[in-house]
XYZ file of C-alpha atoms in Angstrom:
701
model
C -52.513 -59.659 99.004
C -52.454 -57.126 95.992
C -54.477 -58.152 93.118
C -53.094 -57.916 89.345
C -55.352 -54.905 88.777
C -53.916 -52.939 91.962
C -50.220 -54.304 91.224
C -50.485 -53.441 87.291
C -52.668 -50.525 87.204
C -53.333 -48.811 83.665
C -54.299 -45.612 84.785
C -53.140 -42.886 82.086
C -50.955 -40.833 84.320
C -48.718 -39.149 81.608
C -48.935 -37.205 78.337
C -47.361 -39.358 75.505
C -45.469 -37.155 72.987
C -45.760 -38.365 69.384
C -42.481 -39.501 67.788
C -40.769 -40.663 64.871
C -43.053 -40.925 61.461
C -40.678 -38.954 59.168
C -41.011 -41.484 56.366
C -44.663 -41.818 56.796
C -45.137 -38.219 56.675
C -43.147 -37.657 53.759
C -45.183 -40.406 51.775
C -48.611 -39.003 52.911
C -47.535 -35.534 51.573
C -46.366 -36.569 48.434
C -49.499 -38.252 47.625
C -51.531 -35.574 48.666
C -49.589 -33.335 46.103
C -50.244 -35.910 43.572
C -54.050 -35.321 44.200
C -53.635 -31.724 43.986
C -51.518 -31.296 40.784
C -53.618 -33.658 38.944
C -56.993 -32.686 40.131
C -58.082 -31.194 36.772
C -57.644 -34.685 35.306
C -59.773 -36.161 38.138
C -62.478 -33.470 36.772
C -62.151 -34.560 33.368
C -61.002 -30.789 32.587
C -57.742 -32.044 31.059
C -56.601 -33.454 27.720
C -54.250 -36.046 29.926
C -56.680 -38.725 31.572
C -53.884 -40.986 33.087
C -54.132 -40.095 36.780
C -56.014 -41.980 39.276
C -57.059 -40.931 42.436
C -54.310 -41.692 45.317
C -55.275 -42.213 48.558
C -53.056 -42.816 51.550
C -54.322 -45.828 53.353
C -52.899 -47.693 56.610
C -54.570 -50.904 57.113
C -52.970 -52.071 60.733
C -53.738 -53.673 63.742
C -54.722 -51.845 67.067
C -51.751 -50.200 68.759
C -49.778 -49.390 65.724
C -50.439 -45.817 65.776
C -52.989 -45.429 62.829
C -55.275 -43.006 64.675
C -52.362 -41.047 66.370
C -50.667 -40.499 62.838
C -53.935 -39.253 61.440
C -54.755 -37.084 64.105
C -51.523 -35.369 64.255
C -50.281 -35.450 60.754
C -50.700 -31.705 60.471
C -48.544 -31.222 63.766
C -45.911 -33.494 62.221
C -46.031 -31.505 58.711
C -45.082 -28.427 60.648
C -42.612 -30.230 62.828
C -40.706 -31.592 60.120
C -41.279 -28.903 57.341
C -37.691 -27.324 58.200
C -36.019 -30.674 58.567
C -37.029 -34.223 56.919
C -39.545 -32.831 54.266
C -37.730 -29.820 53.724
C -36.446 -31.406 50.435
C -39.994 -32.192 49.275
C -40.610 -28.198 48.359
C -38.033 -28.589 45.636
C -39.924 -25.983 43.395
C -42.478 -23.098 43.916
C -45.513 -25.249 43.344
C -44.457 -27.669 45.872
C -43.435 -25.150 48.470
C -46.734 -23.227 47.899
C -48.841 -26.538 48.565
C -46.677 -27.327 51.653
C -47.343 -23.986 53.123
C -51.336 -24.111 52.394
C -50.841 -27.706 53.881
C -49.350 -26.438 57.082
C -52.405 -24.102 57.555
C -55.279 -26.603 56.751
C -57.948 -27.979 58.633
C -58.406 -31.547 59.581
C -61.726 -33.168 60.144
C -61.660 -36.468 61.826
C -64.298 -39.285 61.225
C -64.660 -42.341 63.101
C -66.620 -44.930 60.937
C -67.666 -47.106 63.800
C -70.629 -44.218 63.779
C -71.855 -44.860 60.515
C -75.521 -46.317 60.457
C -78.348 -46.430 58.556
C -79.718 -43.041 58.209
C -83.247 -41.427 57.962
C -84.767 -40.704 55.213
C -82.452 -43.080 52.926
C -81.951 -45.856 55.338
C -80.085 -48.085 52.596
C -78.079 -45.339 50.912
C -74.429 -45.475 52.015
C -73.769 -42.123 50.563
C -76.539 -40.456 52.530
C -75.082 -42.375 55.568
C -71.667 -41.173 54.802
C -72.595 -37.635 53.986
C -74.473 -37.394 57.408
C -71.576 -38.597 59.223
C -69.380 -35.877 57.919
C -71.668 -33.330 58.933
C -72.192 -34.542 62.277
C -68.522 -35.036 62.799
C -68.058 -31.322 61.846
C -70.273 -30.287 64.033
C -69.156 -32.213 67.049
C -65.453 -31.121 66.394
C -66.403 -27.685 66.798
C -68.937 -27.950 69.769
C -71.980 -27.252 67.697
C -75.275 -29.144 68.275
C -76.416 -31.051 64.931
C -79.672 -30.991 63.162
C -81.948 -34.307 62.601
C -81.093 -36.322 59.541
C -84.514 -35.330 58.137
C -83.845 -31.812 58.317
C -79.941 -31.913 57.172
C -81.483 -34.054 54.164
C -83.897 -31.172 53.064
C -80.930 -28.751 53.321
C -78.132 -30.666 51.815
C -78.577 -32.281 48.474
C -76.481 -35.575 47.689
C -73.849 -33.958 45.946
C -70.103 -32.773 46.911
C -70.481 -29.229 45.591
C -73.366 -28.745 48.445
C -71.967 -31.070 50.983
C -68.374 -29.541 51.265
C -69.610 -25.925 51.240
C -71.588 -26.737 54.430
C -68.651 -28.620 56.037
C -66.440 -25.625 55.357
C -69.085 -23.336 56.905
C -69.463 -25.365 60.067
C -65.646 -25.613 60.489
C -64.897 -21.644 59.847
C -62.574 -21.986 57.049
C -62.425 -20.503 53.817
C -63.087 -22.365 50.046
C -59.196 -21.558 49.330
C -58.185 -23.365 52.480
C -57.185 -26.940 52.354
C -59.642 -29.662 54.208
C -58.164 -32.873 55.022
C -60.705 -35.516 55.902
C -59.423 -38.614 58.155
C -61.589 -41.547 58.064
C -60.645 -43.965 60.774
C -61.904 -47.282 61.705
C -62.489 -48.257 57.928
C -62.746 -51.766 59.010
C -66.420 -50.697 60.300
C -67.601 -51.201 56.656
C -67.019 -55.270 56.817
C -70.084 -55.166 58.996
C -71.946 -53.431 56.576
C -73.004 -56.135 54.485
C -76.964 -56.083 54.161
C -77.093 -52.863 55.913
C -77.075 -50.727 52.606
C -77.768 -50.874 48.987
C -74.463 -51.493 47.238
C -73.235 -51.918 43.740
C -73.411 -55.634 42.528
C -70.981 -57.293 40.372
C -72.442 -59.427 37.489
C -72.053 -62.516 39.669
C -74.137 -60.820 42.209
C -71.301 -59.908 44.655
C -70.981 -56.800 46.743
C -67.934 -54.823 47.872
C -68.854 -52.140 50.444
C -65.299 -50.598 49.988
C -65.660 -50.299 46.368
C -68.887 -48.041 47.307
C -67.163 -46.096 49.798
C -63.759 -45.110 47.930
C -66.354 -44.228 45.002
C -68.071 -41.754 47.280
C -64.441 -40.647 47.898
C -63.565 -40.339 44.378
C -66.410 -37.939 43.925
C -65.768 -35.854 46.791
C -62.075 -35.680 45.440
C -63.112 -33.632 42.135
C -63.939 -30.700 44.460
C -61.268 -28.344 44.951
C -58.914 -28.283 48.134
C -60.264 -31.561 49.809
C -58.064 -34.179 50.618
C -58.264 -37.742 52.636
C -56.439 -40.192 54.711
C -58.417 -43.585 55.513
C -56.933 -45.690 58.316
C -58.318 -48.758 60.080
C -57.799 -52.355 60.700
C -58.770 -54.230 57.543
C -57.732 -56.685 55.162
C -55.701 -54.082 53.132
C -54.471 -55.879 50.310
C -57.448 -57.337 49.232
C -59.076 -53.976 49.700
C -56.262 -52.178 47.574
C -56.877 -54.790 44.613
C -60.579 -54.444 44.691
C -60.707 -50.493 44.508
C -58.285 -50.142 42.043
C -60.332 -52.170 39.520
C -63.942 -51.035 40.893
C -63.644 -47.119 41.481
C -60.191 -47.062 40.079
C -58.693 -45.433 43.159
C -54.763 -46.490 43.853
C -54.552 -46.886 47.762
C -50.784 -46.376 48.988
C -49.715 -48.167 52.365
C -48.677 -45.754 55.132
C -46.031 -48.244 56.733
C -46.490 -47.004 60.394
C -43.076 -48.787 61.386
C -42.669 -49.824 65.028
C -40.725 -47.700 67.020
C -36.932 -48.300 67.468
C -34.966 -48.001 70.587
C -33.980 -44.357 69.985
C -37.239 -43.302 69.181
C -38.407 -44.778 72.588
C -35.900 -42.805 74.119
C -36.931 -39.689 72.769
C -40.478 -40.743 73.807
C -39.262 -41.175 77.353
C -37.381 -38.185 77.568
C -40.061 -35.715 76.205
C -43.166 -37.437 77.709
C -44.164 -36.063 81.032
C -47.048 -36.471 83.803
C -50.020 -34.944 83.219
C -50.297 -31.247 84.264
C -46.656 -31.468 85.401
C -44.443 -30.887 82.729
C -41.582 -30.792 84.713
C -41.494 -34.176 85.534
C -40.247 -36.393 82.809
C -41.287 -40.000 82.428
C -37.592 -41.295 82.317
C -36.869 -39.241 85.446
C -39.533 -41.165 87.308
C -38.718 -44.571 86.011
C -35.147 -44.516 86.125
C -32.303 -44.302 88.797
C -28.802 -43.238 88.442
C -27.937 -46.944 87.783
C -30.615 -47.384 85.196
C -30.421 -45.326 82.217
C -32.994 -44.386 79.826
C -31.112 -46.058 76.875
C -31.486 -49.523 78.855
C -35.129 -48.696 79.871
C -35.698 -48.232 75.942
C -34.189 -51.559 75.166
C -36.348 -53.195 78.041
C -39.397 -51.635 76.383
C -38.274 -52.685 72.942
C -37.461 -56.401 74.254
C -41.279 -56.452 75.691
C -43.322 -54.615 73.097
C -41.299 -54.827 69.859
C -41.778 -51.198 69.357
C -45.544 -51.260 68.691
C -46.690 -47.807 69.803
C -49.713 -48.810 71.564
C -48.134 -51.275 73.628
C -45.089 -48.922 74.575
C -47.444 -46.404 75.910
C -49.542 -48.926 77.951
C -46.355 -50.711 79.129
C -45.053 -47.149 80.398
C -48.494 -46.335 81.927
C -48.222 -49.669 83.904
C -44.719 -49.278 84.955
C -45.306 -45.601 86.000
C -48.128 -46.559 88.342
C -45.967 -49.448 89.734
C -43.044 -47.235 90.703
C -45.291 -44.441 91.937
C -47.210 -46.889 94.144
C -43.743 -48.318 95.666
C -42.125 -44.957 95.811
C -38.986 -46.058 94.227
C -37.738 -45.996 90.352
C -36.315 -49.266 88.912
C -32.448 -49.811 89.653
C -31.484 -52.298 86.958
C -32.466 -53.246 83.446
C -32.816 -56.907 84.996
C -35.284 -55.791 87.451
C -37.324 -53.831 84.995
C -37.283 -56.810 82.740
C -38.522 -59.179 85.146
C -41.233 -57.200 86.096
C -42.332 -56.837 82.358
C -42.062 -60.746 82.105
C -44.357 -61.403 84.638
C -47.494 -63.313 83.516
C -49.630 -60.752 85.115
C -47.998 -57.605 83.529
C -48.030 -59.328 79.899
C -51.658 -60.298 80.166
C -52.905 -56.902 81.376
C -50.549 -55.145 78.693
C -51.746 -56.804 75.804
C -55.421 -57.166 77.035
C -56.877 -54.330 74.723
C -54.639 -55.277 71.787
C -54.883 -59.141 71.770
C -57.055 -60.756 69.195
C -58.603 -63.880 69.934
C -57.276 -66.284 67.625
C -59.404 -69.345 66.412
C -57.309 -72.273 65.874
C -60.178 -74.806 65.907
C -59.846 -75.788 62.363
C -56.696 -77.455 60.802
C -56.555 -74.291 58.060
C -56.023 -72.088 60.837
C -53.648 -74.230 62.697
C -51.572 -74.286 59.821
C -51.625 -70.312 59.066
C -50.707 -69.723 62.663
C -47.798 -72.201 62.571
C -46.547 -70.738 59.385
C -46.548 -67.396 60.884
C -45.051 -68.423 63.661
C -42.268 -70.007 61.568
C -41.880 -66.920 59.660
C -41.542 -64.838 62.793
C -38.870 -67.114 64.463
C -36.731 -67.675 61.215
C -36.942 -64.136 60.107
C -38.415 -65.154 56.654
C -39.460 -61.929 54.917
C -42.386 -61.570 52.653
C -43.421 -59.302 49.601
C -46.764 -57.105 49.845
C -48.505 -59.514 47.275
C -47.122 -63.121 48.482
C -50.190 -65.309 48.812
C -50.694 -67.521 52.159
C -53.252 -69.751 50.135
C -55.831 -69.076 47.227
C -58.142 -67.009 49.152
C -55.622 -65.095 51.440
C -52.778 -62.635 51.168
C -49.827 -62.945 53.488
C -50.282 -59.328 54.225
C -53.839 -59.527 55.218
C -53.474 -62.833 57.206
C -51.044 -61.208 59.364
C -53.657 -58.632 60.590
C -56.275 -61.500 60.572
C -54.310 -63.335 63.173
C -53.906 -60.278 65.226
C -50.249 -60.051 64.503
C -47.975 -57.066 63.335
C -46.016 -56.384 60.095
C -42.492 -55.073 60.078
C -41.457 -53.008 57.065
C -38.336 -53.785 55.824
C -38.753 -51.756 52.851
C -41.631 -50.275 50.925
C -42.950 -53.795 49.572
C -41.168 -56.230 52.040
C -42.029 -57.105 55.518
C -41.606 -59.296 58.276
C -43.973 -60.978 60.990
C -43.727 -59.320 64.351
C -45.099 -60.960 67.359
C -44.563 -58.843 70.318
C -43.419 -60.827 73.558
C -46.461 -59.433 75.542
C -48.477 -61.393 73.299
C -46.633 -64.718 73.485
C -47.737 -65.516 77.084
C -51.510 -64.903 75.930
C -50.981 -67.448 72.867
C -49.340 -70.188 74.844
C -52.674 -70.558 77.084
C -54.703 -71.590 73.728
C -56.054 -75.158 74.486
C -55.973 -76.056 70.837
C -52.184 -75.202 70.293
C -49.770 -78.508 69.025
C -46.512 -78.938 70.788
C -44.782 -77.662 67.786
C -46.525 -74.222 68.007
C -45.730 -74.210 72.010
C -42.022 -74.754 71.067
C -42.177 -71.949 68.399
C -43.840 -69.383 70.788
C -41.623 -70.399 73.410
C -38.546 -69.869 71.171
C -39.965 -66.356 70.437
C -40.250 -65.694 73.974
C -36.587 -66.469 74.448
C -35.287 -64.625 71.511
C -33.300 -61.454 72.140
C -34.923 -58.427 70.076
C -31.836 -57.713 68.390
C -31.740 -61.072 66.804
C -35.085 -60.130 65.060
C -33.981 -56.724 63.982
C -30.595 -57.902 62.625
C -30.040 -61.704 62.052
C -30.332 -63.021 58.359
C -33.100 -65.780 57.907
C -31.651 -69.079 59.748
C -34.363 -71.530 58.175
C -31.756 -74.422 58.079
C -30.397 -74.057 61.469
C -33.999 -73.717 62.890
C -35.357 -76.683 61.393
C -32.362 -78.831 62.609
C -32.698 -77.593 65.856
C -36.329 -78.139 66.013
C -35.984 -81.827 64.865
C -33.289 -82.244 67.506
C -35.808 -80.944 70.046
C -38.228 -83.306 69.078
C -35.752 -86.436 68.516
C -34.397 -85.576 71.998
C -37.612 -85.472 73.761
C -39.828 -88.068 71.750
C -41.053 -90.998 73.959
C -41.614 -93.292 71.116
C -38.877 -95.194 69.069
C -36.905 -92.290 67.174
C -34.695 -93.747 64.287
C -32.542 -90.848 64.177
C -31.801 -90.921 68.000
C -31.258 -94.828 67.694
C -28.635 -93.824 64.837
C -26.785 -91.795 66.972
C -26.921 -94.369 69.811
C -25.241 -96.889 67.318
C -22.738 -94.403 66.286
C -21.776 -93.462 69.623
C -21.428 -95.212 72.844
C -21.159 -92.023 75.058
C -24.227 -90.727 73.295
C -26.193 -93.980 74.472
C -25.396 -93.389 77.727
C -27.176 -89.876 77.836
C -30.382 -89.481 79.735
C -32.891 -89.632 76.898
C -35.666 -88.507 76.304
C -34.617 -85.010 77.967
C -37.727 -84.326 80.412
C -39.617 -81.865 78.027
C -39.158 -80.088 74.514
C -37.846 -76.849 75.815
C -38.023 -74.195 73.032
C -35.043 -72.607 71.076
C -32.653 -70.145 73.151
C -31.026 -67.744 71.117
C -27.380 -67.416 72.696
C -26.495 -63.823 73.621
C -23.244 -65.113 74.638
C -21.967 -66.204 71.348
C -23.536 -63.548 68.762
C -21.693 -60.766 67.761
C -23.782 -57.598 66.585
C -24.599 -53.687 67.307
C -27.478 -52.837 69.589
C -29.984 -51.018 67.724
C -30.064 -48.298 70.904
C -28.065 -45.200 70.307
C -25.723 -46.217 73.359
C -23.350 -48.361 70.909
C -22.945 -50.737 73.466
C -21.700 -54.001 72.057
C -23.177 -57.362 73.215
C -20.718 -59.218 75.288
C -19.072 -62.058 73.353
C -16.526 -64.726 74.018
C -13.246 -65.001 72.388
C -11.494 -68.226 71.335
C -10.104 -68.641 74.571
C -13.209 -68.409 76.637
C -15.261 -71.757 75.935
C -14.810 -72.829 79.388
C -17.063 -69.702 80.337
C -19.672 -70.427 77.729
C -19.911 -73.997 78.796
C -20.121 -73.403 82.265
C -22.412 -70.298 82.576
C -24.569 -70.159 79.386
C -25.347 -73.900 78.191
C -27.804 -75.397 80.686
C -28.796 -78.903 80.683
C -31.844 -80.142 78.175
C -31.476 -76.723 76.305
C -30.852 -76.525 72.326
C -29.007 -73.282 71.560
C -28.511 -71.255 68.399
C -26.218 -68.297 68.396
C -27.945 -65.079 67.427
C -25.191 -64.468 64.810
C -22.395 -67.241 63.377
C -19.100 -66.074 64.072
C -15.846 -68.034 63.370
C -15.798 -70.012 66.623
C -19.252 -71.501 67.200
C -21.167 -74.165 65.793
C -24.879 -73.449 64.448
C -26.420 -75.333 67.299
C -25.149 -76.274 70.732
C -26.808 -78.279 73.345
C -25.483 -80.219 76.431
C -26.828 -83.547 77.809
C -25.958 -85.638 81.004
C -26.199 -89.436 81.911
C -28.377 -90.725 84.639
C -26.013 -93.071 86.059
C -22.493 -91.575 86.681
C -23.182 -87.789 85.798
C -21.203 -88.001 82.591
C -21.653 -84.747 80.545
C -22.068 -84.609 76.879
C -21.367 -81.061 74.847
C -22.823 -81.333 71.354
C -22.412 -78.735 68.517
C -24.132 -79.183 65.233
C -22.415 -77.737 62.303
C -24.702 -77.319 59.240
C -22.340 -77.120 56.359
C -22.657 -76.850 52.600
C -26.051 -75.508 52.049
C -27.055 -75.055 48.586
C -23.643 -74.104 47.371
C -22.110 -75.303 44.034
C -18.665 -76.613 45.790
C -19.174 -79.570 47.929
C -17.851 -80.185 51.461
C -14.640 -81.734 51.766
C -12.282 -82.680 54.444
C -10.742 -79.684 54.813
C -13.973 -77.862 55.522
C -15.193 -80.613 57.986
C -11.472 -80.430 59.882
C -11.889 -76.760 60.271
C -15.305 -77.372 61.936
C -13.530 -79.513 64.423
C -10.556 -77.652 64.958
C -12.684 -74.386 66.030
C -14.959 -76.336 68.380
C -13.568 -79.589 69.475
C -9.904 -78.576 69.963
C -10.715 -75.448 71.880
C -13.276 -77.301 74.011
C -10.577 -80.000 75.030
C -7.833 -77.286 75.633
C -10.155 -75.313 77.900
C -12.851 -77.340 79.277
C -12.215 -80.987 79.039
C -8.484 -81.155 79.703
C -9.056 -79.578 83.087
C -12.457 -81.483 83.714
C -13.091 -84.871 85.034
C -13.251 -87.857 82.784
C -16.792 -87.726 83.014
C -17.030 -84.520 80.332
C -17.082 -85.394 76.820
C -17.787 -83.146 73.567
C -19.119 -84.230 69.981
C -19.404 -82.307 66.873
C -21.849 -83.262 64.547
C -21.810 -82.265 60.918
C -25.071 -81.888 59.014
C -24.179 -81.354 55.265
C -26.264 -81.563 52.213
C -23.597 -81.703 49.879
C -20.550 -83.736 50.819
C -17.543 -84.094 48.601
C -17.157 -87.226 46.667
C -13.905 -88.338 47.998
C -15.623 -87.764 51.942
C -18.713 -90.032 50.392
C -16.673 -92.701 49.488
C -14.622 -92.909 52.503
C -17.879 -92.866 54.417
C -19.325 -95.823 52.165
C -22.778 -93.927 52.204
C -23.176 -94.460 56.059
C -22.808 -92.126 58.923
C -19.674 -92.203 60.566
C -18.526 -91.699 64.160
C -14.474 -90.664 64.491
C -13.742 -91.085 68.129
C -10.663 -89.904 70.544
C -7.499 -90.969 68.850
C -8.765 -91.275 65.151
C -7.263 -89.885 62.601
C -8.273 -88.120 59.216
C -5.080 -88.679 57.475
C -5.707 -86.279 54.431
C -5.709 -83.258 56.920
C -3.191 -84.767 59.345
C -5.880 -84.218 62.214
C -6.591 -86.283 65.105
C -9.524 -86.230 67.302
C -8.676 -85.039 70.946
C -9.466 -86.975 73.863
C -13.109 -87.453 75.176
C -14.242 -85.879 71.667
C -15.972 -87.465 69.040
C -16.574 -86.247 65.343
C -19.733 -87.614 63.809
C -20.521 -86.883 59.834
C -24.133 -87.707 58.646
C -24.214 -89.337 55.052
C -26.823 -87.507 53.119
C -29.209 -90.169 53.568
C -29.489 -89.669 56.916
C -29.542 -86.188 56.521
C -32.470 -86.818 54.322
C -33.911 -88.972 57.634
C -33.299 -85.809 59.831
C -35.074 -83.754 57.244
C -37.234 -84.885 54.705
C -36.085 -85.134 51.371
C -38.292 -82.814 49.855
C -37.934 -80.120 52.286
C -34.287 -80.382 51.559
C -34.964 -79.887 47.908
C -37.059 -76.940 48.597
C -34.679 -75.404 50.679
C -32.019 -75.941 47.920
C -33.999 -74.110 45.737
C -34.925 -71.144 47.913
C -31.180 -70.853 48.462
C -29.824 -71.215 45.234
C -29.606 -67.460 44.519
C -29.436 -65.559 47.818
C -28.826 -66.068 51.623
C -31.519 -64.647 52.576
C -34.770 -66.012 50.788
C -38.020 -64.689 50.932
C -41.271 -66.366 51.664
C -42.166 -66.407 47.925
C -38.598 -68.352 47.210
C -40.049 -71.291 49.828
C -43.792 -70.811 49.064
C -46.686 -71.913 51.179
C -46.473 -75.691 50.260
C -42.862 -75.894 51.374
C -43.495 -74.435 54.915
C -46.957 -76.460 55.290
C -44.542 -79.465 54.645
C -41.899 -78.151 57.106
C -44.589 -77.849 59.783
C -46.363 -81.319 59.090
C -43.100 -82.995 59.252
C -42.457 -81.623 62.660
C -46.023 -82.624 63.938
C -45.242 -86.127 62.598
C -42.427 -86.322 65.083
C -44.300 -85.291 68.178
């Protein structure tokens, strides 16, 4: 039998091209120009001293394209100079700068090679100077002198080091030199190795010393820096802003879009065989490159390193079997194999320690933020010791930038399988991970924040699967004899399934193919084909014909079926929910279900709509008598002239029972968060509220 390593070989068989990054190139170019324009201020040769050194900085996880970006920055400048960044050269000064930048020289420096260096072993500055010298020699293929000899030849001043570097690289003093420092996170391991500046309370910050050295080098003409590497970027940014007074500007390095991946597949070729495009090897006539790009986006989240590794593995697979993929489903099924996902994620996955409660809580919050699409701002704090921006990195996850200061937590699907094997995960974390694994990628990129529906759905999962006494489940059994006959608890707490069939949205690909959707007369098809027993579904996008949550149950005795829809109504609006709103929900769910499914089905099939509202109108409250109520078949809501169809039930939860389903403090927190926007940010919720949500879930396990 073929081993996993043989089945999913990772040999580099193709030459990947570099795609996208116009916005990142534009930002870096603008920041380098700011230094060029204000260098006299930095030197103290100008009457204005407002300028603070700006350095482009990319603190991202492995695979996000940091190294590739900085190494290829000059090539990208040349590529985009006539297109996306042409508008930058709006005057003669900027045009002259851009022309010189296109002909500049790049020196790549890997900070993992930084070490104590003779004869000043405790000097970070000397270690960095020698590393710059050694990197320049290596880049042009020259042998380098011993540290002791270089120390005698190059005094520890920028005006001596930089001419030596230019001499080695063969460039003039007028030519731009761009230094790219990679793996800046290596400085985290330098504590104790070097004599670093200490604060008044005795603390040391190696990044302050490092950027202080860069600041001194930047006082020399025609020298520029880019710094990248996995690190706690926001903490470093804040520290160096007040220490060496350097402003770090984050390079976003967004994951690739579907159209970017199409370009990647069409322009990348086999090594040494430029006539063989990758897309032609992987795709058959019945499987388009657009579909392959969508499958890769679904699997990798568009993280460049993961896309490249996945393509390598797929190439090795099809070349070994001698046949391309025939359909998108075939390709996706291969990428969903445990072996594929484990090997694809192996170099990128970071061990997550969830041994203590604080780490478990942080991981749970990040999972909820990813699943419920809760954006966060760059300065949002997860706790008193950690910014959310940095915590995402520390947990080995990715950030998807919505704009310059707003992000979402991105967890590629190839990571989920690896996380699921963590022995210390709670049942809640397993449900959240399983839900992320089922969630279509378009849901992540286009859906709005669905916190309330998500909380209700997970509560229902835990309620339906709990093997201990459950007040809410008992309440539904008391209200509905049909519900009482259902087989509960369900077999296991399955994850949320974001239904493709009910959602309506555009694909992110350039193919402009709309996702399959169902009209009001197609509920029979939804029920028969989309809904499975023991699953809880949330439509990708709410449309006018579907409730917020749908699931289906079965009786163990006579195979009775109960189709349940949940309408989450009246969330945080000033107007209360009246009978007309409730009946509208019943008409668009119960009536077509009866007409198209129940009227042609055996009497064993039933349908229930549960209305979960945070603000019922006063006349509704009066009729309910502050109690939840079930309106069964044939009962009427006289004010609306509406009669419940046969084999159907309408359950309206009173506010007290909504608070039993969802903790009152959580409801109050959600009301505050949603009071001014339909898409609250992390800061609108606050970490304490999300911790309470997590704790409330755990209490129901």
